[in-house]
Amino acid sequence: MKISIIVAKAKNDVIGKDNQLIWKLSSDLKLFKKITSGHHIIMGRKTYESVGRPLPNRVSVVISRNKNFELPSGHLVVHSLEEAIQVCIGRHLDQVFIIGGAEIYKQAIKIADELLVTQVEASPEGDAFFPYIDPKKWQIISSEHFEKDQNNQHSFDFVIYKRITK
Ligand SMILES: NC(=O)c1ccc[n+]([C@@H]2O[C@H](COP(=O)([O-])OP(=O)(O)OC[C@H]3O[C@@H](n4cnc5c(N)ncnc54)[C@H](OP(=O)(O)O)[C@@H]3O)[C@@H](O)[C@H]2O)c1
């Protein structure tokens, strides 16, 4: 099963502030929807609460230490990243997407096979960060540029990294 991280991060690695996203990039949201639809998406409890509901056409797998945390039927609560991965392996999935936030990315970058990074041309203030992408461990295999316009507050590059080594 391929484990893919998907993230939108700024030049200074900021990904969020006050449990919110910090930019309006509708082309990026469309990419996110296209790539993740039909799949299981793994996320931390805070990211789930920031969105506020399960995203349509996807199975949400939410990681929390809270044994009483509940989700609408069809979605799953697990209590570690390892459990999230094991549940998805048990369902014989070809691929799973890890969609954040900072705490989960920090753990998941150690086990992911691929990083799908929207590299945003901005350096905003924030309180949630993506971990360092070590070029000794990760190689860029494709990159596509998107120019800013009335629906996209900043220019960005959609960059795919493959793991070279653990
Ligand atoms: N730009 C992007 O692409 C992107 C994507 C996603 C999120 N974000 C941003 O990231 C920020 C949220 O990130 P965050 O780091 O604060 O929160 P998070 O990673 O979404 O969730 C953290 C929570 O996950 C649970 N958790 C984490 N590790 C665990 C483990 N090993 N075992 C069991 N539970 C575990 C805990 O939940 P409990 O407290 O319930 O135990 C913890 O409080 C927001 O600003 C959001 O907007 C940005």
PDB file of C-alpha atoms and ligand atoms in Angstrom:
ATOM      1  CA  MET A   1       0.000   0.000   0.000  1.00  0.00           C
ATOM      2  CA  LYS A   2       1.436   3.330  -1.060  1.00  0.00           C
ATOM      3  CA  ILE A   3       1.436   5.986   1.688  1.00  0.00           C
ATOM      4  CA  SER A   4       1.168   9.521   0.290  1.00  0.00           C
ATOM      5  CA  ILE A   5       1.368  12.742   2.278  1.00  0.00           C
ATOM      6  CA  ILE A   6      -0.513  15.663   0.765  1.00  0.00           C
ATOM      7  CA  VAL A   7       0.122  19.201   2.063  1.00  0.00           C
ATOM      8  CA  ALA A   8       0.051  22.868   1.127  1.00  0.00           C
ATOM      9  CA  LYS A   9       2.999  24.650   2.725  1.00  0.00           C
ATOM     10  CA  ALA A  10       4.532  28.083   2.556  1.00  0.00           C
ATOM     11  CA  LYS A  11       8.189  28.892   1.815  1.00  0.00           C
ATOM     12  CA  ASN A  12       8.770  29.081   5.604  1.00  0.00           C
ATOM     13  CA  ASP A  13       7.031  25.673   6.059  1.00  0.00           C
ATOM     14  CA  VAL A  14       3.942  27.252   7.687  1.00  0.00           C
ATOM     15  CA  ILE A  15       0.778  25.198   7.063  1.00  0.00           C
ATOM     16  CA  GLY A  16      -1.764  26.835   9.384  1.00  0.00           C
ATOM     17  CA  LYS A  17      -2.608  29.300  12.117  1.00  0.00           C
ATOM     18  CA  ASP A  18      -5.187  29.037  14.934  1.00  0.00           C
ATOM     19  CA  ASN A  19      -6.291  25.655  13.522  1.00  0.00           C
ATOM     20  CA  GLN A  20      -7.200  27.237  10.165  1.00  0.00           C
ATOM     21  CA  LEU A  21      -5.758  27.333   6.669  1.00  0.00           C
ATOM     22  CA  ILE A  22      -4.224  30.709   5.857  1.00  0.00           C
ATOM     23  CA  TRP A  23      -4.799  31.215   2.136  1.00  0.00           C
ATOM     24  CA  LYS A  24      -7.444  30.971  -0.524  1.00  0.00           C
ATOM     25  CA  LEU A  25      -6.175  28.758  -3.357  1.00  0.00           C
ATOM     26  CA  SER A  26      -9.126  27.310  -5.214  1.00  0.00           C
ATOM     27  CA  SER A  27      -6.954  25.527  -7.826  1.00  0.00           C
ATOM     28  CA  ASP A  28      -5.169  23.747  -4.983  1.00  0.00           C
ATOM     29  CA  LEU A  29      -8.465  22.712  -3.367  1.00  0.00           C
ATOM     30  CA  LYS A  30      -9.558  21.276  -6.730  1.00  0.00           C
ATOM     31  CA  LEU A  31      -6.309  19.303  -7.011  1.00  0.00           C
ATOM     32  CA  PHE A  32      -6.761  18.029  -3.443  1.00  0.00           C
ATOM     33  CA  LYS A  33     -10.325  16.935  -4.202  1.00  0.00           C
ATOM     34  CA  LYS A  34      -9.360  15.220  -7.475  1.00  0.00           C
ATOM     35  CA  ILE A  35      -6.390  13.373  -5.950  1.00  0.00           C
ATOM     36  CA  THR A  36      -8.059  12.210  -2.711  1.00  0.00           C
ATOM     37  CA  SER A  37     -11.629  11.447  -3.854  1.00  0.00           C
ATOM     38  CA  GLY A  38     -12.558   7.785  -3.567  1.00  0.00           C
ATOM     39  CA  HIS A  39      -9.729   7.147  -1.081  1.00  0.00           C
ATOM     40  CA  HIS A  40      -9.199   6.855   2.667  1.00  0.00           C
ATOM     41  CA  ILE A  41      -7.738  10.044   4.198  1.00  0.00           C
ATOM     42  CA  ILE A  42      -5.849   9.907   7.499  1.00  0.00           C
ATOM     43  CA  MET A  43      -5.768  13.017   9.700  1.00  0.00           C
ATOM     44  CA  GLY A  44      -5.264  14.272  13.242  1.00  0.00           C
ATOM     45  CA  ARG A  45      -8.251  15.131  15.406  1.00  0.00           C
ATOM     46  CA  LYS A  46      -7.495  18.884  15.225  1.00  0.00           C
ATOM     47  CA  THR A  47      -7.458  18.893  11.417  1.00  0.00           C
ATOM     48  CA  TYR A  48     -10.746  16.974  11.424  1.00  0.00           C
ATOM     49  CA  GLU A  49     -12.280  19.569  13.766  1.00  0.00           C
ATOM     50  CA  SER A  50     -10.907  22.419  11.667  1.00  0.00           C
ATOM     51  CA  VAL A  51     -12.817  21.020   8.641  1.00  0.00           C
ATOM     52  CA  GLY A  52     -15.771  20.172  10.913  1.00  0.00           C
ATOM     53  CA  ARG A  53     -17.220  17.213   8.978  1.00  0.00           C
ATOM     54  CA  PRO A  54     -16.092  14.231   6.902  1.00  0.00           C
ATOM     55  CA  LEU A  55     -15.090  15.319   3.391  1.00  0.00           C
ATOM     56  CA  PRO A  56     -17.503  13.869   0.813  1.00  0.00           C
ATOM     57  CA  ASN A  57     -16.588  10.793  -1.290  1.00  0.00           C
ATOM     58  CA  ARG A  58     -13.738   9.883   1.044  1.00  0.00           C
ATOM     59  CA  VAL A  59     -13.415   7.704   4.162  1.00  0.00           C
ATOM     60  CA  SER A  60     -12.002   9.750   7.041  1.00  0.00           C
ATOM     61  CA  VAL A  61      -9.622   7.978   9.439  1.00  0.00           C
ATOM     62  CA  VAL A  62      -9.129  10.312  12.408  1.00  0.00           C
ATOM     63  CA  ILE A  63      -6.315   9.833  14.935  1.00  0.00           C
ATOM     64  CA  SER A  64      -7.061  10.799  18.549  1.00  0.00           C
ATOM     65  CA  ARG A  65      -5.929   9.673  22.007  1.00  0.00           C
ATOM     66  CA  ASN A  66      -9.506  10.247  23.201  1.00  0.00           C
ATOM     67  CA  LYS A  67     -11.226   6.853  23.485  1.00  0.00           C
ATOM     68  CA  ASN A  68     -14.640   8.548  23.495  1.00  0.00           C
ATOM     69  CA  PHE A  69     -14.168  10.468  20.223  1.00  0.00           C
ATOM     70  CA  GLU A  70     -16.860   9.523  17.679  1.00  0.00           C
ATOM     71  CA  LEU A  71     -17.430  10.083  13.973  1.00  0.00           C
ATOM     72  CA  PRO A  72     -20.450   9.651  11.683  1.00  0.00           C
ATOM     73  CA  SER A  73     -20.907   6.053  10.503  1.00  0.00           C
ATOM     74  CA  GLY A  74     -18.658   4.980   7.661  1.00  0.00           C
ATOM     75  CA  HIS A  75     -15.683   6.845   9.149  1.00  0.00           C
ATOM     76  CA  LEU A  76     -13.084   5.580  11.598  1.00  0.00           C
ATOM     77  CA  VAL A  77     -11.456   6.731  14.827  1.00  0.00           C
ATOM     78  CA  VAL A  78      -8.031   5.216  15.594  1.00  0.00           C
ATOM     79  CA  HIS A  79      -5.579   5.869  18.416  1.00  0.00           C
ATOM     80  CA  SER A  80      -2.202   6.016  16.651  1.00  0.00           C
ATOM     81  CA  LEU A  81      -0.737   6.507  13.176  1.00  0.00           C
ATOM     82  CA  GLU A  82       0.342   2.853  13.208  1.00  0.00           C
ATOM     83  CA  GLU A  83      -3.256   1.774  13.861  1.00  0.00           C
ATOM     84  CA  ALA A  84      -4.460   4.007  10.997  1.00  0.00           C
ATOM     85  CA  ILE A  85      -2.007   2.328   8.607  1.00  0.00           C
ATOM     86  CA  GLN A  86      -2.857  -1.182   9.848  1.00  0.00           C
ATOM     87  CA  VAL A  87      -6.603  -0.552   9.398  1.00  0.00           C
ATOM     88  CA  CYS A  88      -5.986   0.600   5.805  1.00  0.00           C
ATOM     89  CA  ILE A  89      -3.713  -2.393   5.060  1.00  0.00           C
ATOM     90  CA  GLY A  90      -6.471  -4.626   6.472  1.00  0.00           C
ATOM     91  CA  ARG A  91      -8.872  -3.106   3.957  1.00  0.00           C
ATOM     92  CA  HIS A  92      -6.512  -4.039   1.086  1.00  0.00           C
ATOM     93  CA  LEU A  93      -6.187  -0.442  -0.142  1.00  0.00           C
ATOM     94  CA  ASP A  94      -3.703   0.367  -2.924  1.00  0.00           C
ATOM     95  CA  GLN A  95      -3.012   3.857  -1.603  1.00  0.00           C
ATOM     96  CA  VAL A  96      -3.813   6.044   1.392  1.00  0.00           C
ATOM     97  CA  PHE A  97      -3.447   9.812   1.849  1.00  0.00           C
ATOM     98  CA  ILE A  98      -2.218  11.511   5.010  1.00  0.00           C
ATOM     99  CA  ILE A  99      -3.728  14.987   5.054  1.00  0.00           C
ATOM    100  CA  GLY A 100      -2.305  16.568   8.230  1.00  0.00           C
ATOM    101  CA  GLY A 101      -1.886  18.445  10.406  1.00  0.00           C
ATOM    102  CA  ALA A 102       1.528  19.290  11.783  1.00  0.00           C
ATOM    103  CA  GLU A 103       1.667  16.612  14.512  1.00  0.00           C
ATOM    104  CA  ILE A 104       0.614  13.880  12.099  1.00  0.00           C
ATOM    105  CA  TYR A 105       2.941  15.030   9.277  1.00  0.00           C
ATOM    106  CA  LYS A 106       5.881  14.954  11.714  1.00  0.00           C
ATOM    107  CA  GLN A 107       5.202  11.274  12.466  1.00  0.00           C
ATOM    108  CA  ALA A 108       4.152  10.286   8.944  1.00  0.00           C
ATOM    109  CA  ILE A 109       7.114  11.732   7.015  1.00  0.00           C
ATOM    110  CA  LYS A 110       9.173   8.880   8.508  1.00  0.00           C
ATOM    111  CA  ILE A 111       7.011   6.211   6.849  1.00  0.00           C
ATOM    112  CA  ALA A 112       5.581   7.892   3.706  1.00  0.00           C
ATOM    113  CA  ASP A 113       6.525   6.769   0.194  1.00  0.00           C
ATOM    114  CA  GLU A 114       5.534   9.991  -1.583  1.00  0.00           C
ATOM    115  CA  LEU A 115       4.996  13.690  -0.783  1.00  0.00           C
ATOM    116  CA  LEU A 116       2.487  15.726  -2.795  1.00  0.00           C
ATOM    117  CA  VAL A 117       3.424  19.297  -1.906  1.00  0.00           C
ATOM    118  CA  THR A 118       1.686  22.489  -2.905  1.00  0.00           C
ATOM    119  CA  GLN A 119       4.615  24.880  -2.442  1.00  0.00           C
ATOM    120  CA  VAL A 120       2.981  28.267  -1.869  1.00  0.00           C
ATOM    121  CA  GLU A 121       4.840  31.467  -2.864  1.00  0.00           C
ATOM    122  CA  ALA A 122       4.291  33.171   0.489  1.00  0.00           C
ATOM    123  CA  SER A 123       5.836  33.351   3.967  1.00  0.00           C
ATOM    124  CA  PRO A 124       2.896  33.998   6.307  1.00  0.00           C
ATOM    125  CA  GLU A 125       2.887  33.918  10.095  1.00  0.00           C
ATOM    126  CA  GLY A 126       1.595  30.684  11.539  1.00  0.00           C
ATOM    127  CA  ASP A 127       1.744  28.201  14.378  1.00  0.00           C
ATOM    128  CA  ALA A 128       1.687  24.880  12.502  1.00  0.00           C
ATOM    129  CA  PHE A 129       4.623  23.739  10.349  1.00  0.00           C
ATOM    130  CA  PHE A 130       5.542  20.974   7.894  1.00  0.00           C
ATOM    131  CA  PRO A 131       8.766  19.114   8.772  1.00  0.00           C
ATOM    132  CA  TYR A 132      12.005  19.668   6.814  1.00  0.00           C
ATOM    133  CA  ILE A 133      12.100  17.760   3.512  1.00  0.00           C
ATOM    134  CA  ASP A 134      15.631  16.352   3.494  1.00  0.00           C
ATOM    135  CA  PRO A 135      16.967  16.338  -0.106  1.00  0.00           C
ATOM    136  CA  LYS A 136      19.148  13.366   0.804  1.00  0.00           C
ATOM    137  CA  LYS A 137      15.958  11.374   1.429  1.00  0.00           C
ATOM    138  CA  TRP A 138      13.511  12.895  -1.072  1.00  0.00           C
ATOM    139  CA  GLN A 139      13.815  13.474  -4.811  1.00  0.00           C
ATOM    140  CA  ILE A 140      11.547  15.741  -6.882  1.00  0.00           C
ATOM    141  CA  ILE A 141      10.029  13.761  -9.747  1.00  0.00           C
ATOM    142  CA  SER A 142       7.616  16.392 -11.120  1.00  0.00           C
ATOM    143  CA  SER A 143       6.624  20.014 -10.647  1.00  0.00           C
ATOM    144  CA  GLU A 144       3.801  22.082 -12.129  1.00  0.00           C
ATOM    145  CA  HIS A 145       3.466  25.866 -11.760  1.00  0.00           C
ATOM    146  CA  PHE A 146       0.178  27.684 -11.069  1.00  0.00           C
ATOM    147  CA  GLU A 147       0.103  31.491 -11.368  1.00  0.00           C
ATOM    148  CA  LYS A 148      -1.875  33.599  -8.906  1.00  0.00           C
ATOM    149  CA  ASP A 149      -5.200  35.005 -10.146  1.00  0.00           C
ATOM    150  CA  GLN A 150      -8.542  36.165  -8.752  1.00  0.00           C
ATOM    151  CA  ASN A 151      -9.253  32.682  -7.285  1.00  0.00           C
ATOM    152  CA  ASN A 152      -5.724  31.967  -6.099  1.00  0.00           C
ATOM    153  CA  GLN A 153      -4.231  34.404  -3.642  1.00  0.00           C
ATOM    154  CA  HIS A 154      -0.641  33.266  -4.296  1.00  0.00           C
ATOM    155  CA  SER A 155       1.277  31.530  -7.074  1.00  0.00           C
ATOM    156  CA  PHE A 156       2.226  27.972  -6.217  1.00  0.00           C
ATOM    157  CA  ASP A 157       4.020  24.882  -7.525  1.00  0.00           C
ATOM    158  CA  PHE A 158       2.572  21.412  -7.188  1.00  0.00           C
ATOM    159  CA  VAL A 159       5.646  19.257  -6.504  1.00  0.00           C
ATOM    160  CA  ILE A 160       5.823  15.458  -6.238  1.00  0.00           C
ATOM    161  CA  TYR A 161       8.648  13.909  -4.216  1.00  0.00           C
ATOM    162  CA  LYS A 162       9.549  10.213  -4.125  1.00  0.00           C
ATOM    163  CA  ARG A 163      11.509   8.687  -1.281  1.00  0.00           C
ATOM    164  CA  ILE A 164      15.116   7.812  -2.107  1.00  0.00           C
ATOM    165  CA  THR A 165      15.978   6.292   1.271  1.00  0.00           C
ATOM    166  CA  LYS A 166      14.511   6.025   4.830  1.00  0.00           C
TER     167      LYS A 166
HETATM  168  N1  LIG B   1      -1.796  23.372   4.762  1.00  0.00           N
HETATM  169  C1  LIG B   1      -2.162  22.102   4.847  1.00  0.00           C
HETATM  170  O1  LIG B   1      -2.030  21.322   3.889  1.00  0.00           O
HETATM  171  C2  LIG B   1      -2.776  21.603   6.119  1.00  0.00           C
HETATM  172  C3  LIG B   1      -3.345  20.332   6.174  1.00  0.00           C
HETATM  173  C4  LIG B   1      -3.896  19.890   7.391  1.00  0.00           C
HETATM  174  C5  LIG B   1      -3.875  20.719   8.492  1.00  0.00           C
HETATM  175  N2  LIG B   1      -3.318  21.942   8.402  1.00  0.00           N
HETATM  176  C6  LIG B   1      -3.236  22.836   9.568  1.00  0.00           C
HETATM  177  O2  LIG B   1      -2.529  22.162  10.616  1.00  0.00           O
HETATM  178  C7  LIG B   1      -2.995  22.651  11.865  1.00  0.00           C
HETATM  179  C8  LIG B   1      -3.395  21.465  12.734  1.00  0.00           C
HETATM  180  O3  LIG B   1      -2.226  20.708  13.042  1.00  0.00           O
HETATM  181  P1  LIG B   1      -1.943  20.203  14.541  1.00  0.00           P
HETATM  182  O4  LIG B   1      -0.571  19.676  14.604  1.00  0.00           O
HETATM  183  O5  LIG B   1      -2.330  21.307  15.477  1.00  0.00           O
HETATM  184  O6  LIG B   1      -3.045  19.064  14.756  1.00  0.00           O
HETATM  185  P2  LIG B   1      -3.315  17.645  14.018  1.00  0.00           P
HETATM  186  O7  LIG B   1      -2.013  17.013  13.645  1.00  0.00           O
HETATM  187  O8  LIG B   1      -4.349  17.803  12.981  1.00  0.00           O
HETATM  188  O9  LIG B   1      -4.022  16.844  15.207  1.00  0.00           O
HETATM  189  C9  LIG B   1      -3.353  16.664  16.424  1.00  0.00           C
HETATM  190  C10 LIG B   1      -4.145  15.674  17.254  1.00  0.00           C
HETATM  191  O10 LIG B   1      -4.037  14.385  16.670  1.00  0.00           O
HETATM  192  C11 LIG B   1      -4.024  13.405  17.700  1.00  0.00           C
HETATM  193  N3  LIG B   1      -2.728  12.719  17.659  1.00  0.00           N
HETATM  194  C12 LIG B   1      -1.548  13.151  17.139  1.00  0.00           C
HETATM  195  N4  LIG B   1      -0.611  12.197  17.251  1.00  0.00           N
HETATM  196  C13 LIG B   1      -1.209  11.137  17.855  1.00  0.00           C
HETATM  197  C14 LIG B   1      -0.758   9.847  18.218  1.00  0.00           C
HETATM  198  N5  LIG B   1       0.507   9.430  17.982  1.00  0.00           N
HETATM  199  N6  LIG B   1      -1.637   9.010  18.819  1.00  0.00           N
HETATM  200  C15 LIG B   1      -2.925   9.383  19.048  1.00  0.00           C
HETATM  201  N7  LIG B   1      -3.414  10.611  18.694  1.00  0.00           N
HETATM  202  C16 LIG B   1      -2.554  11.472  18.108  1.00  0.00           C
HETATM  203  C17 LIG B   1      -4.250  14.150  19.008  1.00  0.00           C
HETATM  204  O11 LIG B   1      -5.654  14.222  19.147  1.00  0.00           O
HETATM  205  P3  LIG B   1      -6.388  14.319  20.593  1.00  0.00           P
HETATM  206  O12 LIG B   1      -5.995  15.661  21.152  1.00  0.00           O
HETATM  207  O13 LIG B   1      -7.852  14.186  20.279  1.00  0.00           O
HETATM  208  O14 LIG B   1      -5.856  13.167  21.401  1.00  0.00           O
HETATM  209  C18 LIG B   1      -3.672  15.524  18.676  1.00  0.00           C
HETATM  210  O15 LIG B   1      -4.163  16.553  19.509  1.00  0.00           O
HETATM  211  C19 LIG B   1      -4.159  23.600  11.547  1.00  0.00           C
HETATM  212  O16 LIG B   1      -3.677  24.943  11.510  1.00  0.00           O
HETATM  213  C20 LIG B   1      -4.589  23.176  10.163  1.00  0.00           C
HETATM  214  O17 LIG B   1      -5.234  24.227   9.444  1.00  0.00           O
HETATM  215  C21 LIG B   1      -2.775  22.410   7.234  1.00  0.00           C
END
